[in-house]
XYZ file of C-alpha atoms in Angstrom:
191
model
C 79.376 310.647 62.358
C 81.463 312.079 60.110
C 78.860 313.504 58.380
C 77.172 315.019 61.325
C 80.775 316.562 62.659
C 80.624 317.933 58.931
C 76.892 320.097 59.393
C 78.378 321.124 62.802
C 80.736 322.823 61.606
C 78.936 323.891 58.757
C 75.796 325.155 61.205
C 78.414 327.209 63.238
C 80.179 328.967 60.407
C 76.621 330.027 59.230
C 75.954 331.250 62.848
C 78.751 332.801 62.766
C 78.740 334.946 59.271
C 74.994 335.676 60.658
C 76.030 337.433 64.346
C 78.640 339.107 61.945
C 76.167 340.279 59.214
C 73.825 341.368 62.649
C 76.241 343.420 63.846
C 77.789 345.268 60.566
C 74.068 346.366 60.529
C 74.343 347.422 64.810
C 77.600 349.013 63.376
C 75.967 351.108 60.051
C 72.682 352.119 61.615
C 73.026 351.992 65.147
C 69.006 350.756 65.475
C 68.226 347.360 67.913
C 64.732 347.799 66.815
C 64.584 347.193 63.695
C 67.585 344.427 63.529
C 65.393 342.527 66.791
C 61.992 343.147 64.047
C 63.752 341.489 61.346
C 65.567 338.532 62.878
C 62.241 337.588 65.245
C 59.775 337.491 61.620
C 63.023 335.082 60.346
C 62.472 333.121 62.990
C 58.933 333.102 62.825
C 59.524 331.821 58.943
C 61.698 329.312 59.633
C 59.023 326.709 60.108
C 57.353 327.583 56.543
C 60.025 326.973 55.037
C 61.548 324.221 56.235
C 58.222 322.393 55.378
C 57.858 324.376 51.986
C 61.983 323.162 51.206
C 62.020 319.941 53.518
C 59.094 318.582 52.858
C 57.476 319.661 49.734
C 60.010 320.003 47.812
C 61.836 316.488 48.596
C 58.457 315.265 47.823
C 58.500 316.048 44.612
C 61.928 315.358 44.073
C 61.546 311.553 45.724
C 58.062 311.128 42.886
C 60.619 312.293 40.100
C 63.097 309.690 41.300
C 60.598 306.947 41.733
C 59.400 308.011 38.069
C 62.726 307.620 36.261
C 63.214 304.163 38.040
C 59.557 303.706 37.240
C 61.212 304.165 33.615
C 63.581 302.228 34.238
C 62.277 299.087 34.892
C 59.964 299.422 32.317
C 62.795 299.017 29.982
C 64.704 296.130 32.038
C 60.964 294.398 32.097
C 60.627 295.010 28.063
C 63.918 293.198 27.995
C 62.833 290.381 29.877
C 60.091 289.827 27.694
C 62.657 290.205 24.962
C 65.107 287.640 25.908
C 62.618 284.380 27.394
C 59.369 286.309 28.143
C 57.401 286.292 24.961
C 59.560 282.776 24.150
C 57.207 281.526 27.293
C 54.191 283.151 26.628
C 54.365 281.279 22.907
C 55.104 277.982 24.028
C 53.484 277.581 27.180
C 50.176 278.215 26.396
C 49.849 274.951 23.694
C 49.510 273.218 26.619
C 47.643 274.991 29.041
C 44.022 272.193 29.291
C 41.565 275.460 29.420
C 43.715 277.228 26.568
C 40.242 277.219 24.481
C 38.765 279.446 27.450
C 42.359 281.827 27.466
C 42.337 281.848 23.907
C 38.427 283.549 24.292
C 38.719 285.574 27.487
C 42.983 287.042 25.724
C 41.793 287.139 22.246
C 42.136 291.046 21.551
C 40.172 292.951 18.734
C 40.007 296.810 16.985
C 37.336 296.928 18.920
C 37.138 296.597 22.900
C 36.936 299.158 25.133
C 38.760 299.733 28.688
C 35.492 297.698 29.899
C 36.850 294.911 28.050
C 41.263 295.119 28.659
C 38.927 295.850 32.594
C 37.939 292.273 32.312
C 40.001 290.410 30.985
C 42.388 291.849 33.500
C 40.443 290.762 36.523
C 39.749 287.279 34.923
C 44.021 287.365 34.508
C 44.145 287.921 38.425
C 41.743 285.076 39.119
C 43.282 282.739 36.959
C 43.501 279.106 37.904
C 46.105 277.252 34.703
C 45.755 273.802 34.239
C 48.741 272.403 32.712
C 49.124 269.244 31.154
C 52.064 267.918 31.784
C 52.369 265.163 29.787
C 52.119 266.916 25.759
C 54.957 269.599 27.672
C 58.219 268.775 26.209
C 60.450 269.662 29.859
C 63.396 269.004 28.173
C 63.845 272.093 25.698
C 61.902 273.818 28.499
C 65.007 272.838 30.789
C 67.507 273.746 27.708
C 66.171 277.130 26.898
C 65.720 278.306 30.856
C 69.084 276.775 31.301
C 70.775 278.666 28.636
C 68.940 282.104 29.960
C 70.101 281.605 33.280
C 72.753 284.434 33.449
C 70.343 286.773 31.951
C 67.849 285.699 34.784
C 70.846 285.493 37.273
C 71.671 289.290 36.102
C 68.088 290.531 36.596
C 67.827 289.764 39.702
C 70.667 291.207 40.993
C 68.655 294.739 40.073
C 68.076 296.622 43.207
C 65.098 298.531 41.041
C 62.818 295.674 40.920
C 62.035 295.660 44.198
C 59.741 298.475 43.015
C 57.509 296.462 40.907
C 55.802 294.038 43.148
C 54.905 291.390 40.417
C 57.690 291.511 37.615
C 59.893 290.348 40.868
C 57.405 287.908 41.387
C 57.663 286.534 37.805
C 61.182 286.551 37.889
C 61.436 284.392 41.068
C 59.108 282.377 39.169
C 60.670 281.571 36.062
C 63.883 281.226 37.834
C 62.548 279.185 40.203
C 61.194 276.979 37.621
C 65.094 276.962 36.125
C 66.317 275.213 39.673
C 62.996 272.694 39.262
C 64.168 271.603 36.092
C 67.660 271.588 36.837
C 67.602 269.342 40.109
C 66.007 266.660 38.883
C 67.945 263.758 37.433
C 65.273 262.566 34.807
C 61.857 264.563 33.402
C 59.896 261.678 32.521
C 57.619 260.204 34.948
C 57.010 263.007 37.214
C 54.874 263.247 40.302
């Protein structure tokens, strides 16, 4: 409400200054005809000016701000993979039942084209991971994720993560896995 009062006062001040300048113009030139011609021209230009400043310029600034947020978010994603993600990606695939197929599909070579990368991305979207839980060292995974819990919770506090759905889903999944492992009194003989 306080901001609205400020805008109302500023609007009245600018209106008064404009009226004063038109009055000074009248006192100097004694020509109301030109005053009203320019006043009507200025009012006619007002919708275009509002469009240019209010909509176009605002969109340009919003796009620039979003790009800056996404650049910062890429740094956060990189930090996540340096701290947590790369270790999980190095360890967990060893327990996948379908790791041979995954290795074949994701083994990037120097001769890969855009088509190969798109095919791998499409395969990843439809991917069903089959984990061999009997071979997995859940105690080691629990210790690792417990040691990274403060870091993961700090990342979850970042409001910019809402801009990147897939990464925020990944972060929630890692946090949820940590919570599930922590909630279990023992990690052997799980269903």
